[in-house]
XYZ file of C-alpha atoms in Angstrom:
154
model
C 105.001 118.464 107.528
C 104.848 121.983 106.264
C 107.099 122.275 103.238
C 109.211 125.285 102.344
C 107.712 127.455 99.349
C 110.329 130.443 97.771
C 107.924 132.984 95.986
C 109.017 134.405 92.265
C 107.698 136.887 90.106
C 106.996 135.135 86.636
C 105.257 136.713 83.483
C 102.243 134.823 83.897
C 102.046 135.869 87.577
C 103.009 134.633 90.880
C 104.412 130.823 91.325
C 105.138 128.600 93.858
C 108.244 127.160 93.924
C 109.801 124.359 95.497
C 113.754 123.872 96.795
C 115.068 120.434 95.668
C 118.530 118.898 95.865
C 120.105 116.419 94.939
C 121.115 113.711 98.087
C 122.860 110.374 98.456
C 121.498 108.236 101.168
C 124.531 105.492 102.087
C 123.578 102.558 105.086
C 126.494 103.357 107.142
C 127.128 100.096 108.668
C 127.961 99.180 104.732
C 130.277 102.061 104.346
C 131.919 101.548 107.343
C 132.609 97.537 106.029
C 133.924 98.984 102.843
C 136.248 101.400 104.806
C 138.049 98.367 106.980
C 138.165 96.420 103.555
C 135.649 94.047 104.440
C 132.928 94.965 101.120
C 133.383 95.918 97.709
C 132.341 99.796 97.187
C 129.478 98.287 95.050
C 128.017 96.336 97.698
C 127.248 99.851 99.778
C 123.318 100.033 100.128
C 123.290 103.127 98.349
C 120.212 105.777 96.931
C 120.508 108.785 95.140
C 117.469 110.830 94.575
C 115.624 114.601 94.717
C 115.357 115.647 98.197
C 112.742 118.468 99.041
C 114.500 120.977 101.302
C 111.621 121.555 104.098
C 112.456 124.042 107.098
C 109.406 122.694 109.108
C 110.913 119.771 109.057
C 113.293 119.017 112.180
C 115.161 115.826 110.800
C 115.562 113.577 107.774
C 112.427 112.260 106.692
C 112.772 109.242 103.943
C 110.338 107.223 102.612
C 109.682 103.613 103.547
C 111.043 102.672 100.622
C 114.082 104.316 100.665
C 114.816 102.814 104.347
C 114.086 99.591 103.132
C 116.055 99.761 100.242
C 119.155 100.717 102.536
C 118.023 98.320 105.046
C 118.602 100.168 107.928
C 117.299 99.253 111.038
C 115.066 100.917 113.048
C 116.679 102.814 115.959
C 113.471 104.303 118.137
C 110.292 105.030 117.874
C 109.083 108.477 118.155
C 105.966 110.996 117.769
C 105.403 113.153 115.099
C 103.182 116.117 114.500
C 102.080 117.453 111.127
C 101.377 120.580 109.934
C 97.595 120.224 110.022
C 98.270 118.856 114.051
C 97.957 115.548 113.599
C 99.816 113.451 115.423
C 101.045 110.156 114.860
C 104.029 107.479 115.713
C 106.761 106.853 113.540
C 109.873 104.583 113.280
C 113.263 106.280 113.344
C 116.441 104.415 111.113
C 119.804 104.798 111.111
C 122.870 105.579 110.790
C 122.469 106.676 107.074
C 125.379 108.352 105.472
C 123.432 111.714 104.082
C 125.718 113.371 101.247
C 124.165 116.970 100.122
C 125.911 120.165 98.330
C 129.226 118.057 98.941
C 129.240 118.080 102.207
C 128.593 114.626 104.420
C 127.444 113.645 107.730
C 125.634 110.641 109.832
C 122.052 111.217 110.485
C 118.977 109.250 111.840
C 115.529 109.257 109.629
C 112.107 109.470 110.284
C 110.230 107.094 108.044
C 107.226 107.970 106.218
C 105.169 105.174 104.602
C 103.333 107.941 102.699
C 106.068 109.768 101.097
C 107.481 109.872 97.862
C 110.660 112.186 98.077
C 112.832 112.467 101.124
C 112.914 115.691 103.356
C 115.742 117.796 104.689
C 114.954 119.401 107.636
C 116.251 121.383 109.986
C 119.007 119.320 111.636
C 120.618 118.588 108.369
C 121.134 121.650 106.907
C 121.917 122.706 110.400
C 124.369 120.185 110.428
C 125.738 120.472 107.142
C 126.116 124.624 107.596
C 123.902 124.751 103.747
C 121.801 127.907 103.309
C 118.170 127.932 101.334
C 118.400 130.508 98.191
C 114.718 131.409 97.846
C 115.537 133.832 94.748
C 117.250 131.140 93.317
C 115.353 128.242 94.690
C 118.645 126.491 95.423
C 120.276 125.029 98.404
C 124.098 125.809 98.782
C 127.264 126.385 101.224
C 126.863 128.610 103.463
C 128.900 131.509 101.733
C 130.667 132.523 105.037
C 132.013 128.640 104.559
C 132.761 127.715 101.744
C 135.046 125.035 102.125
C 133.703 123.340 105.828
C 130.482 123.355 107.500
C 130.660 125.731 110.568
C 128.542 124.827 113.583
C 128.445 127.653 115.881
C 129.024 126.225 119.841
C 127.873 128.989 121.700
């Protein structure tokens, strides 16, 4: 999956930067026992890691070993195409409990047995109304909503 690179000037020339944030990755089914009283807030399958922010990327990709550490189960299968056009079939888990910037939402995951950082795609930022800052290489609010996401219905 083609990954999102923000270009800066630096003294020693041009670098390539990357757009990271910081996510928490909850198995919903566990929050959603916690919430009717039925498991201890510790018990909540629960990651928090660096998340690349990719705009190629449609949806949430995790790594295998993120899904199995939240035990989620697998929901559907679907295809996948890389940058380079390969294509492939992948297993898609969920509900996870995706926490970025503040803001939270329920979103299904593509898992890759290959990677080593999760992915935020499209859908989630989309989702989540948060806006790439290449000068900054940061991922915020949208600044025209501050407080809410806003998802635009028409």
């Amino acid at each position: 999956m083609r990954q999102m690179q923000a270009v800066t000037e630096a003294e020693e020339g041009k670098k390539m930067g990357r757009v990271t944030a910081q996510i928490v990755l909850q198995n919903y089914d566990d929050w959603r026992a916690f919430q009717l009283g039925q498991l201890a807030p510790e018990q909540i399958r629960t990651v928090e890691v660096e998340g690349l922010v990719d705009t190629g990327a449609t949806l949430l990709v995790i790594p295998k070993a993120i899904a199995d550490q939240l035990g989620v189960p697998e929901v559907r299968r679907t295809t996948v195409r890389y940058a380079d056009q390969r294509v492939a079939e992948k297993s898609i888990v969920g509900p996870i409990r995706v926490t970025v910037c503040n803001r939270t939402a329920l979103f299904e995951a593509v898992v890759e047995e290959q990677l080593t950082e999760p992915l935020i795609g499209q859908i989630v930022l989309e989702s989540l109304d948060l806006v790439v800052s290449p000068r900054e290489l940061t991922l915020m609010p949208n600044p025209r909503s501050p407080e809410l996401p806003m998802i635009d219905l028409l």
